[in-house]
């Protein structure tokens, strides 16, 4: 039986509110990770983030879901989602060693554009000429942020670009799993899979944190990741990825603010202009989405 709610303005607002909390949690997660990877190995930080996430999820959801917490309808997709989450987080944390929070955040804003593009290819959704133009303009904005061939180009930005592609696929998979899987099961499974996969590498690279503050920040990162991923899984029960995707843009506000407050970083003109172009493109795609008649309950199967 589908666990998706019918399409309505009220349900879309609930999904958008959940995604708003998600973007705040992910901004704090990224800021925590950037602070940690300055002194600790990247894979150790990624592993601790997922270990804390897993323990938090078990403590919160096991009493209510009980035996059904690890009951899957699509075990292979759940495993793939966990592997994707581990890869995305590792790429993001690796990039954060070298880039500003605003730069990695700006690259993530290409995700709604990628979702629109992948929806046309994977789900067979038809895009008109104006939407194709918006996608092209959005990718032009991405090129402004990346600045290939210029002195402002840093190879680590390619890690963020790969992360964005995986994140778009990840969002679409989340939407598909939301039609049949408990959101608590989905986010716990992904965290546990990521933890198990990364354990050998993390223990091999392990360095004891020097202060209580480092332990606290690692716990905070895992907590924010757990809350964020659970909320985004629930949000996809209320609204489609195309509706929710553009609201990821507000994360740039939180990331830019944290980058300035914690690291004293201010994004340069190219990042600001590129971000504005990408955001404008995504918002146009959102506006076009709401011009369509309300769809029936969505239970699309990817081909």
mmCIF file of C-alpha atoms in Angstrom:
data_model
loop_
_atom_site.group_PDB
_atom_site.id
_atom_site.type_symbol
_atom_site.label_atom_id
_atom_site.label_comp_id
_atom_site.label_asym_id
_atom_site.label_seq_id
_atom_site.Cartn_x
_atom_site.Cartn_y
_atom_site.Cartn_z
ATOM 1 C CA UNK A 1 0.000 0.000 0.000
ATOM 2 C CA UNK A 2 1.304 3.440 -0.908
ATOM 3 C CA UNK A 3 2.465 5.641 1.946
ATOM 4 C CA UNK A 4 2.303 8.804 -0.174
ATOM 5 C CA UNK A 5 -0.299 11.442 0.648
ATOM 6 C CA UNK A 6 -2.599 12.794 -2.036
ATOM 7 C CA UNK A 7 -1.444 15.921 -3.820
ATOM 8 C CA UNK A 8 -2.928 19.051 -2.235
ATOM 9 C CA UNK A 9 -1.796 22.548 -1.303
ATOM 10 C CA UNK A 10 -1.818 21.609 2.398
ATOM 11 C CA UNK A 11 0.318 18.512 1.912
ATOM 12 C CA UNK A 12 2.774 20.444 -0.262
ATOM 13 C CA UNK A 13 3.122 23.067 2.510
ATOM 14 C CA UNK A 14 3.879 20.351 5.078
ATOM 15 C CA UNK A 15 6.530 18.878 2.793
ATOM 16 C CA UNK A 16 8.068 22.315 2.237
ATOM 17 C CA UNK A 17 8.152 23.009 6.000
ATOM 18 C CA UNK A 18 9.930 19.702 6.626
ATOM 19 C CA UNK A 19 12.477 20.475 3.912
ATOM 20 C CA UNK A 20 13.081 23.899 5.506
ATOM 21 C CA UNK A 21 14.116 22.225 8.763
ATOM 22 C CA UNK A 22 16.185 19.768 6.733
ATOM 23 C CA UNK A 23 18.207 22.554 5.074
ATOM 24 C CA UNK A 24 19.018 24.088 8.463
ATOM 25 C CA UNK A 25 20.150 20.709 9.820
ATOM 26 C CA UNK A 26 22.314 20.052 6.760
ATOM 27 C CA UNK A 27 23.904 23.512 6.973
ATOM 28 C CA UNK A 28 24.906 22.849 10.591
ATOM 29 C CA UNK A 29 26.127 19.390 9.559
ATOM 30 C CA UNK A 30 28.363 20.833 6.822
ATOM 31 C CA UNK A 31 29.726 23.561 9.090
ATOM 32 C CA UNK A 32 30.505 20.965 11.766
ATOM 33 C CA UNK A 33 32.182 18.717 9.213
ATOM 34 C CA UNK A 34 34.301 21.533 7.803
ATOM 35 C CA UNK A 35 35.479 22.404 11.314
ATOM 36 C CA UNK A 36 36.305 18.753 12.095
ATOM 37 C CA UNK A 37 38.171 17.862 8.878
ATOM 38 C CA UNK A 38 40.662 20.653 9.546
ATOM 39 C CA UNK A 39 42.210 18.436 12.254
ATOM 40 C CA UNK A 40 40.799 14.915 11.779
ATOM 41 C CA UNK A 41 40.824 12.436 8.836
ATOM 42 C CA UNK A 42 37.875 12.850 6.495
ATOM 43 C CA UNK A 43 36.758 9.216 6.610
ATOM 44 C CA UNK A 44 36.838 9.217 10.399
ATOM 45 C CA UNK A 45 34.538 12.247 10.486
ATOM 46 C CA UNK A 46 32.193 10.673 7.911
ATOM 47 C CA UNK A 47 32.076 7.415 9.881
ATOM 48 C CA UNK A 48 31.406 9.119 13.216
ATOM 49 C CA UNK A 49 28.664 11.178 11.585
ATOM 50 C CA UNK A 50 26.879 8.001 10.442
ATOM 51 C CA UNK A 51 27.542 6.055 13.628
ATOM 52 C CA UNK A 52 25.926 8.823 15.698
ATOM 53 C CA UNK A 53 23.119 9.057 13.150
ATOM 54 C CA UNK A 54 22.472 5.308 13.428
ATOM 55 C CA UNK A 55 22.472 5.251 17.236
ATOM 56 C CA UNK A 56 20.184 8.286 17.368
ATOM 57 C CA UNK A 57 17.733 6.724 14.923
ATOM 58 C CA UNK A 58 17.618 3.407 16.773
ATOM 59 C CA UNK A 59 17.008 5.167 20.100
ATOM 60 C CA UNK A 60 14.241 7.361 18.694
ATOM 61 C CA UNK A 61 12.396 5.022 16.327
ATOM 62 C CA UNK A 62 12.915 1.462 17.626
ATOM 63 C CA UNK A 63 10.407 1.764 20.519
ATOM 64 C CA UNK A 64 7.569 2.875 18.224
ATOM 65 C CA UNK A 65 8.304 0.883 15.058
ATOM 66 C CA UNK A 66 9.673 -2.198 16.880
ATOM 67 C CA UNK A 67 10.191 -5.202 14.615
ATOM 68 C CA UNK A 68 9.186 -3.304 11.514
ATOM 69 C CA UNK A 69 12.104 -0.876 11.690
ATOM 70 C CA UNK A 70 14.261 -3.042 9.434
ATOM 71 C CA UNK A 71 11.496 -4.501 7.285
ATOM 72 C CA UNK A 72 12.208 -3.636 3.639
ATOM 73 C CA UNK A 73 10.092 -3.954 0.520
ATOM 74 C CA UNK A 74 13.075 -2.987 -1.682
ATOM 75 C CA UNK A 75 16.251 -4.236 0.070
ATOM 76 C CA UNK A 76 18.490 -3.749 -2.977
ATOM 77 C CA UNK A 77 17.416 -0.140 -3.417
ATOM 78 C CA UNK A 78 17.871 0.449 0.320
ATOM 79 C CA UNK A 79 21.402 -0.933 0.097
ATOM 80 C CA UNK A 80 22.146 1.200 -2.974
ATOM 81 C CA UNK A 81 20.771 4.293 -1.206
ATOM 82 C CA UNK A 82 23.089 3.653 1.748
ATOM 83 C CA UNK A 83 26.111 3.314 -0.530
ATOM 84 C CA UNK A 84 25.136 6.510 -2.334
ATOM 85 C CA UNK A 85 24.756 8.370 0.967
ATOM 86 C CA UNK A 86 28.202 7.259 2.134
ATOM 87 C CA UNK A 87 29.750 8.326 -1.186
ATOM 88 C CA UNK A 88 27.943 11.689 -1.228
ATOM 89 C CA UNK A 89 28.979 12.543 2.318
ATOM 90 C CA UNK A 90 32.588 11.544 1.737
ATOM 91 C CA UNK A 91 32.742 13.678 -1.427
ATOM 92 C CA UNK A 92 31.157 16.631 0.358
ATOM 93 C CA UNK A 93 33.412 16.462 3.430
ATOM 94 C CA UNK A 94 36.473 16.039 1.215
ATOM 95 C CA UNK A 95 35.518 19.136 -0.772
ATOM 96 C CA UNK A 96 34.918 21.084 2.451
ATOM 97 C CA UNK A 97 38.604 20.737 3.293
ATOM 98 C CA UNK A 98 39.389 23.142 0.453
ATOM 99 C CA UNK A 99 36.234 25.109 -0.375
ATOM 100 C CA UNK A 100 34.038 27.620 1.387
ATOM 101 C CA UNK A 101 30.684 26.521 2.752
ATOM 102 C CA UNK A 102 28.987 28.879 0.285
ATOM 103 C CA UNK A 103 30.782 27.225 -2.665
ATOM 104 C CA UNK A 104 29.760 23.673 -1.778
ATOM 105 C CA UNK A 105 26.271 24.925 -0.945
ATOM 106 C CA UNK A 106 25.982 26.712 -4.277
ATOM 107 C CA UNK A 107 26.873 23.539 -6.164
ATOM 108 C CA UNK A 108 24.121 21.650 -4.344
ATOM 109 C CA UNK A 109 21.595 24.083 -5.799
ATOM 110 C CA UNK A 110 22.022 22.500 -9.196
ATOM 111 C CA UNK A 111 20.173 19.472 -7.775
ATOM 112 C CA UNK A 112 16.627 20.632 -8.713
ATOM 113 C CA UNK A 113 17.863 21.357 -12.233
ATOM 114 C CA UNK A 114 19.418 17.898 -12.411
ATOM 115 C CA UNK A 115 16.190 16.376 -11.083
ATOM 116 C CA UNK A 116 14.226 18.035 -13.891
ATOM 117 C CA UNK A 117 16.732 16.740 -16.438
ATOM 118 C CA UNK A 118 16.784 13.217 -14.986
ATOM 119 C CA UNK A 119 12.989 13.164 -14.752
ATOM 120 C CA UNK A 120 12.806 13.722 -18.501
ATOM 121 C CA UNK A 121 15.211 10.855 -19.132
ATOM 122 C CA UNK A 122 14.373 8.394 -16.341
ATOM 123 C CA UNK A 123 10.648 8.950 -15.716
ATOM 124 C CA UNK A 124 9.743 10.015 -19.233
ATOM 125 C CA UNK A 125 8.423 13.429 -18.173
ATOM 126 C CA UNK A 126 8.050 15.844 -21.092
ATOM 127 C CA UNK A 127 9.830 19.199 -20.854
ATOM 128 C CA UNK A 128 8.826 22.137 -23.018
ATOM 129 C CA UNK A 129 11.274 24.550 -24.658
ATOM 130 C CA UNK A 130 11.106 27.041 -21.770
ATOM 131 C CA UNK A 131 12.067 24.392 -19.235
ATOM 132 C CA UNK A 132 14.958 23.237 -21.377
ATOM 133 C CA UNK A 133 16.084 26.862 -21.565
ATOM 134 C CA UNK A 134 15.857 27.187 -17.760
ATOM 135 C CA UNK A 135 17.970 24.042 -17.378
ATOM 136 C CA UNK A 136 20.583 25.415 -19.807
ATOM 137 C CA UNK A 137 20.698 28.756 -17.976
ATOM 138 C CA UNK A 138 21.040 26.946 -14.657
ATOM 139 C CA UNK A 139 24.031 24.983 -15.892
ATOM 140 C CA UNK A 140 25.567 28.223 -17.170
ATOM 141 C CA UNK A 141 25.302 29.469 -13.580
ATOM 142 C CA UNK A 142 27.078 26.333 -12.403
ATOM 143 C CA UNK A 143 29.932 27.074 -14.820
ATOM 144 C CA UNK A 144 30.203 30.589 -13.370
ATOM 145 C CA UNK A 145 30.620 29.055 -9.907
ATOM 146 C CA UNK A 146 33.135 26.439 -11.086
ATOM 147 C CA UNK A 147 35.116 28.875 -13.284
ATOM 148 C CA UNK A 148 36.959 26.222 -15.324
ATOM 149 C CA UNK A 149 40.339 27.384 -16.610
ATOM 150 C CA UNK A 150 40.497 30.466 -14.382
ATOM 151 C CA UNK A 151 42.710 31.184 -11.384
ATOM 152 C CA UNK A 152 39.652 30.917 -9.134
ATOM 153 C CA UNK A 153 39.092 27.285 -10.167
ATOM 154 C CA UNK A 154 39.847 24.683 -7.505
ATOM 155 C CA UNK A 155 39.745 20.977 -8.470
ATOM 156 C CA UNK A 156 37.788 20.217 -5.289
ATOM 157 C CA UNK A 157 34.752 21.887 -6.887
ATOM 158 C CA UNK A 158 34.504 18.819 -9.135
ATOM 159 C CA UNK A 159 33.914 16.740 -6.011
ATOM 160 C CA UNK A 160 30.940 18.967 -5.237
ATOM 161 C CA UNK A 161 29.698 18.600 -8.828
ATOM 162 C CA UNK A 162 29.805 14.800 -8.577
ATOM 163 C CA UNK A 163 28.086 15.031 -5.201
ATOM 164 C CA UNK A 164 25.283 17.084 -6.793
ATOM 165 C CA UNK A 165 24.684 14.448 -9.474
ATOM 166 C CA UNK A 166 24.501 11.691 -6.860
ATOM 167 C CA UNK A 167 22.258 13.866 -4.692
ATOM 168 C CA UNK A 168 19.773 14.346 -7.531
ATOM 169 C CA UNK A 169 19.567 10.580 -8.052
ATOM 170 C CA UNK A 170 19.378 10.129 -4.283
ATOM 171 C CA UNK A 171 16.370 12.483 -4.052
ATOM 172 C CA UNK A 172 14.537 10.657 -6.812
ATOM 173 C CA UNK A 173 15.216 7.313 -5.150
ATOM 174 C CA UNK A 174 13.969 8.708 -1.836
ATOM 175 C CA UNK A 175 10.726 9.735 -3.517
ATOM 176 C CA UNK A 176 10.310 6.277 -5.038
ATOM 177 C CA UNK A 177 10.977 4.471 -1.747
ATOM 178 C CA UNK A 178 8.607 6.830 0.081
ATOM 179 C CA UNK A 179 5.696 5.188 -1.763
ATOM 180 C CA UNK A 180 6.181 1.891 0.071
ATOM 181 C CA UNK A 181 8.818 2.170 2.819
ATOM 182 C CA UNK A 182 8.573 3.598 6.323
ATOM 183 C CA UNK A 183 10.688 6.820 6.335
ATOM 184 C CA UNK A 184 12.314 5.768 9.622
ATOM 185 C CA UNK A 185 13.346 2.479 7.991
ATOM 186 C CA UNK A 186 14.743 4.265 4.947
ATOM 187 C CA UNK A 187 16.910 6.763 6.820
ATOM 188 C CA UNK A 188 18.118 4.223 9.425
ATOM 189 C CA UNK A 189 19.033 1.659 6.781
ATOM 190 C CA UNK A 190 21.069 4.192 4.823
ATOM 191 C CA UNK A 191 22.927 5.299 7.956
ATOM 192 C CA UNK A 192 23.676 1.725 9.053
ATOM 193 C CA UNK A 193 24.858 0.695 5.578
ATOM 194 C CA UNK A 194 27.132 3.741 5.398
ATOM 195 C CA UNK A 195 28.497 3.029 8.890
ATOM 196 C CA UNK A 196 29.306 -0.609 8.106
ATOM 197 C CA UNK A 197 30.911 0.170 4.754
ATOM 198 C CA UNK A 198 33.135 2.899 6.200
ATOM 199 C CA UNK A 199 34.140 1.134 9.451
ATOM 200 C CA UNK A 200 37.373 -0.543 8.194
ATOM 201 C CA UNK A 201 38.712 2.658 6.609
ATOM 202 C CA UNK A 202 37.714 4.846 9.559
ATOM 203 C CA UNK A 203 39.339 2.581 12.151
ATOM 204 C CA UNK A 204 42.496 2.347 10.050
ATOM 205 C CA UNK A 205 42.757 6.151 9.899
ATOM 206 C CA UNK A 206 41.537 6.775 13.447
ATOM 207 C CA UNK A 207 42.962 9.679 15.445
ATOM 208 C CA UNK A 208 41.719 10.385 18.964
ATOM 209 C CA UNK A 209 39.974 13.790 19.134
ATOM 210 C CA UNK A 210 42.081 16.140 21.245
ATOM 211 C CA UNK A 211 39.253 17.947 23.051
ATOM 212 C CA UNK A 212 35.776 17.389 24.427
ATOM 213 C CA UNK A 213 34.565 20.009 21.934
ATOM 214 C CA UNK A 214 35.612 17.798 18.998
ATOM 215 C CA UNK A 215 33.630 14.891 20.442
ATOM 216 C CA UNK A 216 30.633 17.177 20.902
ATOM 217 C CA UNK A 217 30.826 18.514 17.338
ATOM 218 C CA UNK A 218 31.017 14.965 15.953
ATOM 219 C CA UNK A 219 27.901 14.085 17.925
ATOM 220 C CA UNK A 220 26.173 17.249 16.707
ATOM 221 C CA UNK A 221 26.985 16.388 13.088
ATOM 222 C CA UNK A 222 25.434 12.935 13.447
ATOM 223 C CA UNK A 223 22.367 14.311 15.220
ATOM 224 C CA UNK A 224 21.758 16.940 12.524
ATOM 225 C CA UNK A 225 22.261 14.328 9.814
ATOM 226 C CA UNK A 226 19.752 11.980 11.438
ATOM 227 C CA UNK A 227 17.087 14.659 11.874
ATOM 228 C CA UNK A 228 17.680 16.078 8.394
ATOM 229 C CA UNK A 229 17.460 12.765 6.562
ATOM 230 C CA UNK A 230 14.387 11.626 8.484
ATOM 231 C CA UNK A 231 12.579 14.892 7.762
ATOM 232 C CA UNK A 232 13.449 14.794 4.066
ATOM 233 C CA UNK A 233 12.206 11.189 3.857
ATOM 234 C CA UNK A 234 8.901 12.219 5.462
ATOM 235 C CA UNK A 235 8.695 15.311 3.232
ATOM 236 C CA UNK A 236 8.738 13.109 0.125
ATOM 237 C CA UNK A 237 5.534 11.473 1.366
ATOM 238 C CA UNK A 238 3.806 14.846 1.162
ATOM 239 C CA UNK A 239 5.204 16.313 -2.067
ATOM 240 C CA UNK A 240 7.171 15.377 -5.166
ATOM 241 C CA UNK A 241 10.898 15.891 -5.623
ATOM 242 C CA UNK A 242 10.152 18.555 -8.240
ATOM 243 C CA UNK A 243 8.126 20.529 -5.662
ATOM 244 C CA UNK A 244 10.580 20.096 -2.787
ATOM 245 C CA UNK A 245 13.843 20.473 -4.703
ATOM 246 C CA UNK A 246 13.839 24.273 -5.186
ATOM 247 C CA UNK A 247 13.334 24.841 -1.458
ATOM 248 C CA UNK A 248 16.783 23.399 -0.873
ATOM 249 C CA UNK A 249 17.997 26.826 -2.027
ATOM 250 C CA UNK A 250 17.417 28.417 1.367
ATOM 251 C CA UNK A 251 20.338 26.359 2.642
ATOM 252 C CA UNK A 252 22.718 28.878 1.030
ATOM 253 C CA UNK A 253 21.537 31.491 3.531
ATOM 254 C CA UNK A 254 22.408 29.293 6.494
ATOM 255 C CA UNK A 255 25.680 28.083 4.985
ATOM 256 C CA UNK A 256 26.863 31.571 4.045
ATOM 257 C CA UNK A 257 26.010 32.837 7.525
ATOM 258 C CA UNK A 258 27.805 29.959 9.249
ATOM 259 C CA UNK A 259 30.784 30.341 6.898
ATOM 260 C CA UNK A 260 31.076 33.975 7.926
ATOM 261 C CA UNK A 261 30.452 33.453 11.660
ATOM 262 C CA UNK A 262 32.609 30.350 12.152
ATOM 263 C CA UNK A 263 35.307 30.623 9.480
ATOM 264 C CA UNK A 264 35.292 34.315 8.519
ATOM 265 C CA UNK A 265 34.621 33.403 4.879
ATOM 266 C CA UNK A 266 32.700 35.632 2.480
ATOM 267 C CA UNK A 267 31.774 34.260 -0.984
ATOM 268 C CA UNK A 268 33.291 36.129 -3.919
ATOM 269 C CA UNK A 269 31.393 37.764 -6.776
ATOM 270 C CA UNK A 270 31.513 34.730 -9.099
ATOM 271 C CA UNK A 271 29.959 32.465 -6.461
ATOM 272 C CA UNK A 272 27.239 35.030 -5.707
ATOM 273 C CA UNK A 273 26.390 35.638 -9.386
ATOM 274 C CA UNK A 274 26.471 31.941 -10.270
ATOM 275 C CA UNK A 275 24.267 31.110 -7.298
ATOM 276 C CA UNK A 276 21.731 33.768 -8.279
ATOM 277 C CA UNK A 277 21.544 32.348 -11.810
ATOM 278 C CA UNK A 278 21.109 28.781 -10.559
ATOM 279 C CA UNK A 279 18.494 29.838 -8.004
ATOM 280 C CA UNK A 280 16.566 31.854 -10.600
ATOM 281 C CA UNK A 281 16.549 28.869 -12.939
ATOM 282 C CA UNK A 282 15.328 26.514 -10.228
ATOM 283 C CA UNK A 283 12.621 28.904 -9.072
ATOM 284 C CA UNK A 284 11.375 29.232 -12.627
ATOM 285 C CA UNK A 285 11.151 25.443 -12.849
ATOM 286 C CA UNK A 286 9.182 25.491 -9.587
ATOM 287 C CA UNK A 287 6.799 28.130 -10.934
ATOM 288 C CA UNK A 288 6.256 26.095 -14.080
ATOM 289 C CA UNK A 289 5.588 23.022 -11.944
ATOM 290 C CA UNK A 290 2.716 24.780 -10.181
ATOM 291 C CA UNK A 291 1.191 25.871 -13.504
ATOM 292 C CA UNK A 292 0.351 22.250 -14.275
ATOM 293 C CA UNK A 293 -2.952 20.718 -13.130
ATOM 294 C CA UNK A 294 -2.622 18.876 -9.775
ATOM 295 C CA UNK A 295 -1.351 15.371 -10.500
ATOM 296 C CA UNK A 296 -2.894 12.207 -9.187
ATOM 297 C CA UNK A 297 -1.196 10.320 -6.367
ATOM 298 C CA UNK A 298 2.324 9.685 -7.642
ATOM 299 C CA UNK A 299 3.673 6.143 -7.522
ATOM 300 C CA UNK A 300 5.989 6.331 -10.529
ATOM 301 C CA UNK A 301 8.353 3.463 -11.174
ATOM 302 C CA UNK A 302 11.727 4.420 -12.696
ATOM 303 C CA UNK A 303 12.546 2.748 -15.996
#
